[in-house]
Amino acid sequence: MDSTRVTEHPTSFERPQTGADPADPRGALLHTPATPRDAGTDPAGVSEHTQPGSEQTAEPDTHRPRPVAEGIPAQPGGAPAEAGQVAGQERRTGQAPSPGRPTPMRRDGDRLRFVGAATRRIARGMDLDEIVMGLCRATVPTFADAILVYLREPLPVGDERPTGPLVLRLRRTDRIPAERDTEGGFMPPVQPEPTELDAVGSELCEVRPGSALAEVLRGVRPVFTDAPAAEAALPELLGDNGDFVVPPGQRAILAPLRGRRRVIGAALFLRRPERIAFEADDLLVAAQLATHSALGIDKAVLYGREAYIADELQRTMLPENLPRCTGVRLASRYLPAAETARVGGDWYDAIPLPGSRVALVVGDVMGHSMTSAAIMGQLRTTAQTLAGLDLPPQEVLHHLDEQAQRLGSDRMATCLYAVYDPVAHRITIANAGHPPPVLLHLGGRAEVLRVPPGAPIGVGGVDFEAVELDAPAGATLLLYTDGLVESRLRDVWTGIEQLRERLAATAQLTGPDHPPPLEALCDEVLDMLGPGDRDDDIALLAARFDGIAPSDVAYWYLEPEDAAPGRARRLARRALVRWGLEELTDSVELLVSEVVTNAVRYASRPVTLRLLRTDVLRCEVGDDVPQLPRLRQARATDEGGRGLYLVNRLARRWGATRLSTGKVVWFELNSG
């Protein structure tokens, strides 16, 4: 064997015996026959594993089948020959090496190769179970016949200081399968299962301060269990079954698992009585396994906490429920990227605006990290604040660009901001480097809207342009992020064309007079993704334009004079009669009178009054005063201050929104 070759599976612990079938799975776990001393035997040669007074026969061992060990081969190197070894013969076999057979490697080198392969296997694990399983699979049966892994319950995260007592839970135990172990040796600690033991309540062990187990764990270094301190600690760790689990002598190693800050568990390595006992150098091997496992467990716990925080951050940054807006129906989807990069900066939003309008927003912060998710949250909050000021779409993008520059020079994002007016059946769109939206018309024609591309948010010093387009009733606007249309397998424009074709094909299924259901349409769009198309997270927002018919809208201007409230009551009464809503007359007249009275008291320009009939009756009163009214409790001696109290008591909903030219106070009443 080439001594420079490093393999993932180390060599066996001992070599097969003479007369044994090479395919016999017993491998290294068979006893080694001793050759009687003769003239060719070194009289001073004593095996380093031979117990004093033990006698061995030259007959091959006929023990039950055992698995082939994958670990440390027993190599003599330059050490003295063992008892029963003839000069020129191989150790353990009594046969001369075959011509061309590689020279046996030194034991220390084999230990190093085993530790290297085992640590690589442990390091491959990403979560807690994978790391613990990697330790068990790398150890059994290569280094030990069984292993018990105890971990702290609960495991501390990072610099977090545990507040409760130190409690260890049996996380996993692996051993040689029971069907290949008919002679016994040592018993499993709970039940004779081949590999794993379920963690149950009885597997908890509380480490009392000052106890023998606490002292062993504090010492950090692995110890043989026949040492006085470890021998006293085993009953505390294993319970009453400790005497049956652990074989006598140096056949068990107790290794504390210490992470970056504190002890997080312990591992118990066991060898059967018929197998060679552990040596002093095996303590170093156990120390390496324990150290790499503990650091891997720390890494897994930190990774799990980071993934949990990132998922929670991503979830809270997106709207839990879309608002119910007048004249438009909404649906959305969000798909994270691959499992290794599931946190991203894609977001969508729908924000109600004054005048029954709604702002539709979709954006994408560059990168996949918690930082991207955090920046996305800040930009989304900024967009909501700017939308509340009722700024034009291009102004919203301009302020988002300034905010991104304040967050950092490399904070880049794309965004598309659209405002839909159901009364005017128009939509105003501004774009900042985002893929263009697609409009699906009622007849089944899918159109990629021509909007100025603009520069991404964060570039700085760039003007954004808005366009106003028709938004006919029955049409569906689809806003999305580039993860839907771009991947390693296709460019963005190819993906946009495939999206347009998929929308048109879906619309053909429902006919020219009926648009496809909104939720089903979103699912159909996502079905266009192939196996290699999930390179990025995906945000999707679909808006079905229902609009408000002109016959359901009543609009007037009122001069800011004392007669304005009376005129507002008369106009509202006539509109209710025309719509067949006479039962709402008293409530509407009272509330309109109160709101208009407050508006004309401070306004310097004409006051607007608008009634909208949809599934509810909505009344909006606008003026040029930016101060928003506040609900307060009027005192018994006050002559006024009760108008908003009446609105709050009688209206289904009410609110006030500041505009660039003043404010709008609105309320809604059930029309049914």
Short mmCIF file of C-alpha atoms in Angstrom, two decimals, residues 185-630:
data_model
loop_
_atom_site.label_atom_id
_atom_site.label_comp_id
_atom_site.label_asym_id
_atom_site.label_seq_id
_atom_site.Cartn_x
_atom_site.Cartn_y
_atom_site.Cartn_z
CA GLY A 185 -19.42 -9.51 25.80
CA PHE A 186 -21.16 -6.44 27.13
CA MET A 187 -24.80 -5.52 27.20
CA PRO A 188 -26.37 -2.51 25.53
CA PRO A 189 -27.32 0.09 28.13
CA VAL A 190 -31.09 -0.09 27.59
CA GLN A 191 -32.22 -2.59 24.96
CA PRO A 192 -30.43 -4.82 22.42
CA GLU A 193 -31.13 -2.68 19.37
CA PRO A 194 -28.58 -2.85 16.54
CA THR A 195 -27.81 0.83 16.24
CA GLU A 196 -29.80 3.65 17.76
CA LEU A 197 -31.62 4.14 21.04
CA ASP A 198 -34.49 6.56 21.22
CA ALA A 199 -33.90 9.39 23.69
CA VAL A 200 -36.42 8.87 26.46
CA GLY A 201 -36.88 10.46 29.83
CA SER A 202 -34.91 7.74 31.64
CA GLU A 203 -31.82 8.58 29.57
CA LEU A 204 -31.31 11.88 31.38
CA CYS A 205 -28.39 12.28 33.75
CA GLU A 206 -28.04 15.33 35.98
CA VAL A 207 -24.42 16.12 36.77
CA ARG A 208 -24.25 17.22 40.39
CA PRO A 209 -21.65 19.89 41.23
CA GLY A 210 -18.62 18.37 42.89
CA SER A 211 -19.49 14.80 41.86
CA ALA A 212 -17.03 12.38 40.30
CA LEU A 213 -18.64 12.82 36.87
CA ALA A 214 -18.39 16.61 37.17
CA GLU A 215 -14.68 16.32 37.96
CA VAL A 216 -14.05 14.06 34.95
CA LEU A 217 -15.92 16.41 32.62
CA ARG A 218 -14.08 19.39 34.04
CA GLY A 219 -10.77 17.68 33.31
CA VAL A 220 -11.63 17.65 29.58
CA ARG A 221 -9.04 14.95 28.75
CA PRO A 222 -10.26 11.41 27.93
CA VAL A 223 -9.58 8.81 30.61
CA PHE A 224 -9.71 5.04 30.90
CA THR A 225 -12.73 3.91 32.84
CA ASP A 226 -10.62 1.78 35.18
CA ALA A 227 -9.11 4.98 36.57
CA PRO A 228 -10.49 5.74 40.06
CA ALA A 229 -12.17 9.01 39.04
CA ALA A 230 -13.82 7.55 35.95
CA GLU A 231 -14.81 4.37 37.75
CA ALA A 232 -16.70 6.48 40.28
CA ALA A 233 -18.26 8.61 37.55
CA LEU A 234 -19.69 5.77 35.45
CA PRO A 235 -22.60 4.85 37.77
CA GLU A 236 -23.69 8.49 37.73
CA LEU A 237 -23.58 8.56 33.92
CA LEU A 238 -24.97 5.11 33.12
CA GLY A 239 -27.17 4.45 36.11
CA ASP A 240 -27.50 1.05 37.72
CA ASN A 241 -26.60 -0.79 34.51
CA GLY A 242 -23.07 0.59 34.40
CA ASP A 243 -21.44 -2.59 35.65
CA PHE A 244 -23.05 -4.60 32.83
CA VAL A 245 -22.32 -2.08 30.08
CA VAL A 246 -18.62 -1.42 30.62
CA PRO A 247 -16.16 -4.32 30.33
CA PRO A 248 -13.32 -4.49 32.88
CA GLY A 249 -9.83 -3.16 32.32
CA GLN A 250 -8.72 -0.57 29.80
CA ARG A 251 -11.48 -1.43 27.37
CA ALA A 252 -13.49 1.73 27.74
CA ILE A 253 -12.62 5.42 27.32
CA LEU A 254 -14.70 8.27 28.70
CA ALA A 255 -14.09 11.41 26.63
CA PRO A 256 -15.67 14.77 27.58
CA LEU A 257 -16.98 16.80 24.65
CA ARG A 258 -15.94 20.41 25.09
CA GLY A 259 -17.08 23.10 22.68
CA ARG A 260 -15.69 26.58 22.34
CA ARG A 261 -16.91 27.73 25.74
CA ARG A 262 -17.93 24.79 27.93
CA VAL A 263 -18.46 21.07 28.19
CA ILE A 264 -21.42 20.06 26.04
CA GLY A 265 -21.45 16.31 26.53
CA ALA A 266 -19.45 13.10 26.76
CA ALA A 267 -18.64 10.06 24.60
CA LEU A 268 -18.01 6.55 25.92
CA PHE A 269 -15.97 4.24 23.65
CA LEU A 270 -16.23 0.49 24.44
CA ARG A 271 -14.29 -2.58 23.32
CA ARG A 272 -15.24 -6.19 23.97
CA PRO A 273 -13.26 -8.35 26.39
CA GLU A 274 -11.90 -10.53 23.59
CA ARG A 275 -10.62 -7.56 21.60
CA ILE A 276 -7.26 -5.88 22.23
CA ALA A 277 -7.56 -3.33 25.00
CA PHE A 278 -7.10 0.39 24.40
CA GLU A 279 -3.57 1.73 24.61
CA ALA A 280 -2.26 5.04 25.86
CA ASP A 281 -2.06 6.38 22.30
CA ASP A 282 -5.76 5.62 21.86
CA LEU A 283 -6.49 8.33 24.40
CA LEU A 284 -5.04 10.81 21.90
CA VAL A 285 -7.28 9.38 19.18
CA ALA A 286 -10.32 9.70 21.46
CA ALA A 287 -9.30 13.27 22.29
CA GLN A 288 -9.15 14.17 18.60
CA LEU A 289 -12.53 12.59 17.91
CA ALA A 290 -14.10 14.34 20.90
CA THR A 291 -12.60 17.72 19.99
CA HIS A 292 -13.72 17.65 16.36
CA SER A 293 -17.15 16.35 17.32
CA ALA A 294 -17.66 19.03 19.96
CA LEU A 295 -16.62 21.81 17.62
CA GLY A 296 -18.90 20.37 14.93
CA ILE A 297 -21.80 20.25 17.38
CA ASP A 298 -21.15 23.87 18.34
CA LYS A 299 -21.15 24.75 14.65
CA ALA A 300 -24.38 22.86 14.04
CA VAL A 301 -26.13 24.52 16.97
CA LEU A 302 -25.04 27.96 15.82
CA TYR A 303 -26.06 27.19 12.24
CA GLY A 304 -29.44 25.92 13.39
CA ARG A 305 -30.04 29.04 15.46
CA GLU A 306 -28.94 31.29 12.60
CA ALA A 307 -31.22 29.46 10.16
CA TYR A 308 -34.13 29.76 12.60
CA ILE A 309 -33.53 33.48 13.12
CA ALA A 310 -33.17 34.03 9.38
CA ASP A 311 -36.38 32.15 8.63
CA GLU A 312 -38.26 34.10 11.29
CA LEU A 313 -36.79 37.35 10.00
CA GLN A 314 -37.78 36.51 6.45
CA ARG A 315 -41.28 35.46 7.50
CA THR A 316 -41.94 38.58 9.56
CA MET A 317 -40.65 40.85 6.79
CA LEU A 318 -43.33 39.63 4.38
CA PRO A 319 -47.02 40.47 4.83
CA GLU A 320 -48.96 37.76 6.64
CA ASN A 321 -52.18 38.63 4.81
CA LEU A 322 -52.84 40.84 1.84
CA PRO A 323 -55.32 43.68 2.43
CA ARG A 324 -58.83 43.62 1.01
CA CYS A 325 -58.95 46.62 -1.29
CA THR A 326 -61.87 48.06 -3.18
CA GLY A 327 -61.90 47.26 -6.90
CA VAL A 328 -58.95 44.82 -6.90
CA ARG A 329 -58.32 41.24 -5.84
CA LEU A 330 -54.86 40.13 -4.76
CA ALA A 331 -52.89 36.88 -4.50
CA SER A 332 -49.24 36.24 -3.73
CA ARG A 333 -46.62 33.53 -3.50
CA TYR A 334 -43.15 33.37 -1.99
CA LEU A 335 -40.68 30.54 -2.57
CA PRO A 336 -37.25 30.48 -0.88
CA ALA A 337 -34.19 29.50 -2.83
CA ALA A 338 -32.31 26.24 -2.39
CA GLU A 339 -31.87 24.88 1.13
CA THR A 340 -28.31 26.19 1.31
CA ALA A 341 -29.43 29.75 0.50
CA ARG A 342 -33.02 29.90 1.66
CA VAL A 343 -32.80 33.43 3.04
CA GLY A 344 -33.02 36.21 0.49
CA GLY A 345 -34.09 39.77 -0.02
CA ASP A 346 -37.20 39.38 -2.21
CA TRP A 347 -40.38 41.03 -0.99
CA TYR A 348 -43.82 42.10 -2.12
CA ASP A 349 -46.45 44.36 -0.64
CA ALA A 350 -49.91 45.80 -1.25
CA ILE A 351 -50.65 49.11 0.50
CA PRO A 352 -54.13 50.72 0.54
CA LEU A 353 -54.06 54.38 -0.45
CA PRO A 354 -56.62 57.20 -0.20
CA GLY A 355 -59.33 57.26 -2.83
CA SER A 356 -59.67 53.44 -2.89
CA ARG A 357 -56.34 53.21 -4.66
CA VAL A 358 -53.73 50.56 -3.88
CA ALA A 359 -49.95 50.54 -4.20
CA LEU A 360 -48.42 47.31 -5.53
CA VAL A 361 -44.75 46.80 -4.70
CA VAL A 362 -42.25 44.06 -5.49
CA GLY A 363 -38.50 44.25 -4.86
CA ASP A 364 -35.31 42.23 -4.67
CA VAL A 365 -32.27 43.01 -2.55
CA MET A 366 -29.12 41.54 -4.02
CA GLY A 367 -27.56 38.65 -2.09
CA HIS A 368 -28.67 35.73 0.09
CA SER A 369 -27.98 36.32 3.75
CA MET A 370 -29.47 37.68 6.91
CA THR A 371 -28.05 41.06 5.90
CA SER A 372 -30.06 40.95 2.67
CA ALA A 373 -33.20 40.06 4.61
CA ALA A 374 -32.57 42.89 7.09
CA ILE A 375 -32.02 45.45 4.30
CA MET A 376 -35.17 44.19 2.61
CA GLY A 377 -37.10 44.83 5.81
CA GLN A 378 -35.80 48.38 6.05
CA LEU A 379 -36.61 49.15 2.42
CA ARG A 380 -40.08 47.64 2.76
CA THR A 381 -40.77 49.74 5.85
CA THR A 382 -39.52 52.83 4.05
CA ALA A 383 -41.78 52.07 1.07
CA GLN A 384 -44.80 51.71 3.37
CA THR A 385 -44.03 55.04 5.01
CA LEU A 386 -43.61 56.79 1.66
CA ALA A 387 -46.82 55.24 0.38
CA GLY A 388 -48.63 56.64 3.42
CA LEU A 389 -47.55 60.10 2.28
CA ASP A 390 -49.23 59.41 -1.08
CA LEU A 391 -46.12 60.33 -3.04
CA PRO A 392 -45.97 59.62 -6.78
CA PRO A 393 -44.28 56.30 -7.71
CA GLN A 394 -41.15 57.95 -9.10
CA GLU A 395 -40.74 59.94 -5.86
CA VAL A 396 -41.09 56.79 -3.80
CA LEU A 397 -38.25 55.15 -5.74
CA HIS A 398 -36.13 58.29 -5.41
CA HIS A 399 -36.45 58.23 -1.61
CA LEU A 400 -35.81 54.47 -1.52
CA ASP A 401 -32.60 55.11 -3.46
CA GLU A 402 -31.50 57.68 -0.89
CA GLN A 403 -32.31 55.29 1.95
CA ALA A 404 -30.28 52.49 0.33
CA GLN A 405 -27.28 54.80 0.04
CA ARG A 406 -27.57 55.68 3.72
CA LEU A 407 -27.50 51.95 4.57
CA GLY A 408 -24.21 51.45 2.72
CA SER A 409 -22.42 51.99 -0.54
CA ASP A 410 -22.96 48.40 -1.69
CA ARG A 411 -26.65 48.09 -0.78
CA MET A 412 -28.27 47.41 -4.13
CA ALA A 413 -31.85 46.42 -4.89
CA THR A 414 -34.37 46.42 -7.70
CA CYS A 415 -37.95 47.54 -7.18
CA LEU A 416 -41.15 48.11 -9.10
CA TYR A 417 -43.80 50.43 -7.61
CA ALA A 418 -47.27 50.70 -9.14
CA VAL A 419 -50.42 52.56 -8.05
CA TYR A 420 -53.80 51.31 -9.27
CA ASP A 421 -56.84 53.61 -9.31
CA PRO A 422 -60.05 51.55 -9.60
CA VAL A 423 -62.17 54.63 -10.29
CA ALA A 424 -60.08 55.93 -13.20
CA HIS A 425 -59.15 52.37 -14.36
CA ARG A 426 -55.56 53.52 -14.67
CA ILE A 427 -52.25 52.31 -13.25
CA THR A 428 -49.08 54.35 -12.76
CA ILE A 429 -45.79 52.40 -12.74
CA ALA A 430 -42.20 53.37 -11.92
CA ASN A 431 -39.32 50.92 -12.25
CA ALA A 432 -35.85 50.68 -10.69
CA GLY A 433 -33.98 47.99 -12.62
CA HIS A 434 -36.68 45.35 -12.09
CA PRO A 435 -38.10 42.90 -14.67
CA PRO A 436 -41.15 44.39 -16.39
CA PRO A 437 -44.66 43.32 -15.28
CA VAL A 438 -46.95 41.23 -17.44
CA LEU A 439 -50.61 42.21 -18.03
CA LEU A 440 -53.03 39.40 -18.87
CA HIS A 441 -56.07 40.85 -20.65
CA LEU A 442 -59.57 39.44 -20.33
CA GLY A 443 -59.50 37.98 -23.84
CA GLY A 444 -56.41 35.88 -23.07
CA ARG A 445 -53.72 38.12 -24.52
CA ALA A 446 -50.61 38.42 -22.33
CA GLU A 447 -48.65 41.64 -22.73
CA VAL A 448 -45.22 42.55 -21.35
CA LEU A 449 -45.68 46.19 -20.30
CA ARG A 450 -43.22 48.69 -21.67
CA VAL A 451 -41.97 50.59 -18.66
CA PRO A 452 -38.67 52.49 -18.38
CA PRO A 453 -36.12 50.07 -16.87
CA GLY A 454 -34.40 52.61 -14.64
CA ALA A 455 -31.31 52.01 -12.52
CA PRO A 456 -31.30 49.81 -9.43
CA ILE A 457 -31.89 51.34 -6.04
CA GLY A 458 -28.62 52.28 -4.38
CA VAL A 459 -26.83 53.57 -7.49
CA GLY A 460 -27.58 57.18 -6.61
CA GLY A 461 -27.94 60.28 -8.75
CA VAL A 462 -30.46 58.69 -11.12
CA ASP A 463 -33.90 60.03 -12.01
CA PHE A 464 -36.81 57.63 -12.13
CA GLU A 465 -39.63 57.91 -14.63
CA ALA A 466 -43.26 56.86 -14.23
CA VAL A 467 -45.71 55.87 -16.96
CA GLU A 468 -49.51 55.79 -16.75
CA LEU A 469 -51.31 52.92 -18.51
CA ASP A 470 -54.83 51.62 -18.91
CA ALA A 471 -55.94 48.98 -16.40
CA PRO A 472 -59.13 47.52 -17.91
CA ALA A 473 -61.58 45.61 -15.73
CA GLY A 474 -60.95 41.88 -15.75
CA ALA A 475 -57.24 42.22 -16.54
CA THR A 476 -54.57 40.69 -14.28
CA LEU A 477 -51.26 42.35 -13.51
CA LEU A 478 -48.38 40.04 -12.54
CA LEU A 479 -45.42 41.44 -10.60
CA TYR A 480 -42.50 39.09 -9.88
CA THR A 481 -38.80 38.93 -9.03
CA ASP A 482 -36.09 37.69 -11.36
CA GLY A 483 -35.93 34.28 -9.66
CA LEU A 484 -39.08 33.35 -11.59
CA VAL A 485 -37.69 34.06 -15.04
CA GLU A 486 -33.90 33.78 -14.73
CA SER A 487 -31.69 30.81 -13.85
CA ARG A 488 -28.53 29.01 -14.91
CA LEU A 489 -30.49 27.41 -17.74
CA ARG A 490 -32.08 30.51 -19.28
CA ASP A 491 -31.61 34.26 -19.48
CA VAL A 492 -34.12 36.73 -18.13
CA TRP A 493 -35.78 37.63 -21.45
CA THR A 494 -36.24 33.99 -22.40
CA GLY A 495 -37.89 33.45 -19.04
CA ILE A 496 -40.17 36.47 -19.50
CA GLU A 497 -41.31 35.13 -22.86
CA GLN A 498 -42.00 31.71 -21.33
CA LEU A 499 -44.00 33.42 -18.57
CA ARG A 500 -46.05 35.34 -21.12
CA GLU A 501 -46.79 32.16 -23.05
CA ARG A 502 -47.76 30.29 -19.89
CA LEU A 503 -50.18 33.05 -18.88
CA ALA A 504 -51.77 33.11 -22.33
CA ALA A 505 -52.13 29.31 -22.38
CA THR A 506 -53.72 29.32 -18.92
CA ALA A 507 -56.20 32.02 -19.94
CA GLN A 508 -57.31 29.95 -22.93
CA LEU A 509 -58.55 27.23 -20.59
CA THR A 510 -61.24 29.48 -19.06
CA GLY A 511 -62.42 31.11 -22.28
CA PRO A 512 -62.31 34.71 -23.52
CA ASP A 513 -65.05 36.01 -21.20
CA HIS A 514 -63.83 34.62 -17.88
CA PRO A 515 -60.40 35.30 -16.39
CA PRO A 516 -58.65 32.34 -14.73
CA PRO A 517 -58.99 32.06 -10.93
CA LEU A 518 -56.31 34.14 -9.30
CA GLU A 519 -54.94 31.53 -6.89
CA ALA A 520 -54.86 28.84 -9.58
CA LEU A 521 -53.10 31.26 -11.92
CA CYS A 522 -50.30 31.77 -9.38
CA ASP A 523 -49.87 28.02 -9.05
CA GLU A 524 -49.71 27.61 -12.81
CA VAL A 525 -47.03 30.27 -13.04
CA LEU A 526 -44.87 28.52 -10.45
CA ASP A 527 -45.32 25.20 -12.25
CA MET A 528 -43.26 26.55 -15.12
CA LEU A 529 -40.16 26.25 -12.93
CA GLY A 530 -37.93 23.30 -13.75
CA PRO A 531 -35.55 21.34 -11.47
CA GLY A 532 -32.66 23.71 -12.19
CA ASP A 533 -34.64 26.93 -11.94
CA ARG A 534 -34.50 27.44 -8.15
CA ASP A 535 -31.29 29.44 -8.02
CA ASP A 536 -32.96 32.42 -6.37
CA ASP A 537 -35.92 33.08 -4.13
CA ILE A 538 -39.16 34.10 -5.84
CA ALA A 539 -41.75 36.71 -4.91
CA LEU A 540 -44.96 36.84 -6.93
CA LEU A 541 -47.84 39.32 -6.62
CA ALA A 542 -50.94 39.08 -8.83
CA ALA A 543 -53.64 41.78 -8.97
CA ARG A 544 -57.02 41.25 -10.68
CA PHE A 545 -58.52 44.60 -11.69
CA ASP A 546 -62.26 44.73 -11.04
CA GLY A 547 -62.49 48.52 -10.97
CA ILE A 548 -65.44 50.62 -9.88
CA ALA A 549 -68.10 51.49 -12.43
CA PRO A 550 -68.74 55.22 -13.01
CA SER A 551 -72.37 54.71 -12.00
CA ASP A 552 -71.19 53.67 -8.53
CA VAL A 553 -69.24 56.89 -7.93
CA ALA A 554 -70.59 60.27 -6.82
CA TYR A 555 -68.17 63.22 -6.63
CA TRP A 556 -68.65 66.88 -5.65
CA TYR A 557 -66.72 70.03 -4.76
CA LEU A 558 -67.89 72.08 -1.77
CA GLU A 559 -66.84 75.65 -1.05
CA PRO A 560 -65.42 76.13 2.49
CA GLU A 561 -68.44 78.03 3.84
CA ASP A 562 -71.02 77.56 6.56
CA ALA A 563 -73.62 76.19 4.12
CA ALA A 564 -71.32 73.35 3.01
CA PRO A 565 -72.47 70.75 5.59
CA GLY A 566 -76.16 71.23 4.64
CA ARG A 567 -75.38 70.92 0.94
CA ALA A 568 -73.29 67.79 1.61
CA ARG A 569 -76.26 66.16 3.38
CA ARG A 570 -78.60 66.86 0.46
CA LEU A 571 -76.16 65.53 -2.14
CA ALA A 572 -75.52 62.36 -0.15
CA ARG A 573 -79.27 61.77 0.29
CA ARG A 574 -79.89 61.99 -3.46
CA ALA A 575 -77.06 59.52 -4.23
CA LEU A 576 -78.43 57.01 -1.69
CA VAL A 577 -81.90 57.22 -3.22
CA ARG A 578 -80.44 56.62 -6.68
CA TRP A 579 -78.59 53.54 -5.41
CA GLY A 580 -81.50 52.19 -3.41
CA LEU A 581 -79.76 52.64 -0.06
CA GLU A 582 -82.37 54.78 1.69
CA GLU A 583 -81.97 52.79 4.93
CA LEU A 584 -78.52 54.35 5.34
CA THR A 585 -79.71 57.92 4.93
CA ASP A 586 -79.81 58.93 8.61
CA SER A 587 -76.38 57.52 9.43
CA VAL A 588 -74.76 58.89 6.28
CA GLU A 589 -76.23 62.38 6.72
CA LEU A 590 -75.06 62.57 10.33
CA LEU A 591 -71.53 61.37 9.62
CA VAL A 592 -71.11 63.42 6.43
CA SER A 593 -72.25 66.52 8.29
CA GLU A 594 -69.70 66.00 11.08
CA VAL A 595 -66.75 65.30 8.78
CA VAL A 596 -67.53 68.15 6.34
CA THR A 597 -68.00 70.57 9.24
CA ASN A 598 -64.49 69.77 10.52
CA ALA A 599 -63.07 70.16 7.01
CA VAL A 600 -64.57 73.55 6.13
CA ARG A 601 -63.66 75.01 9.54
CA TYR A 602 -59.95 75.12 8.62
CA ALA A 603 -59.84 74.67 4.83
CA SER A 604 -58.89 77.52 2.48
CA ARG A 605 -59.72 75.71 -0.77
CA PRO A 606 -62.75 73.75 -1.96
CA VAL A 607 -63.51 70.53 -0.05
CA THR A 608 -64.10 67.32 -1.98
CA LEU A 609 -66.85 64.83 -1.17
CA ARG A 610 -66.96 61.40 -2.81
CA LEU A 611 -69.26 58.41 -2.29
CA LEU A 612 -68.30 54.96 -3.58
CA ARG A 613 -70.70 52.03 -3.74
CA THR A 614 -69.07 48.60 -3.78
CA ASP A 615 -69.64 45.81 -1.28
CA VAL A 616 -69.65 48.64 1.28
CA LEU A 617 -70.55 52.31 1.11
CA ARG A 618 -67.46 54.48 1.40
CA CYS A 619 -67.43 58.22 1.98
CA GLU A 620 -64.29 60.35 1.50
CA VAL A 621 -63.88 64.02 2.44
CA GLY A 622 -60.68 65.79 1.36
CA ASP A 623 -59.28 69.22 2.27
CA ASP A 624 -55.99 71.13 2.04
CA VAL A 625 -55.11 70.96 5.75
CA PRO A 626 -52.31 68.41 6.46
CA GLN A 627 -53.06 67.98 10.20
CA LEU A 628 -54.81 64.67 10.83
CA PRO A 629 -57.79 64.58 13.22
CA ARG A 630 -57.41 62.62 16.45
#
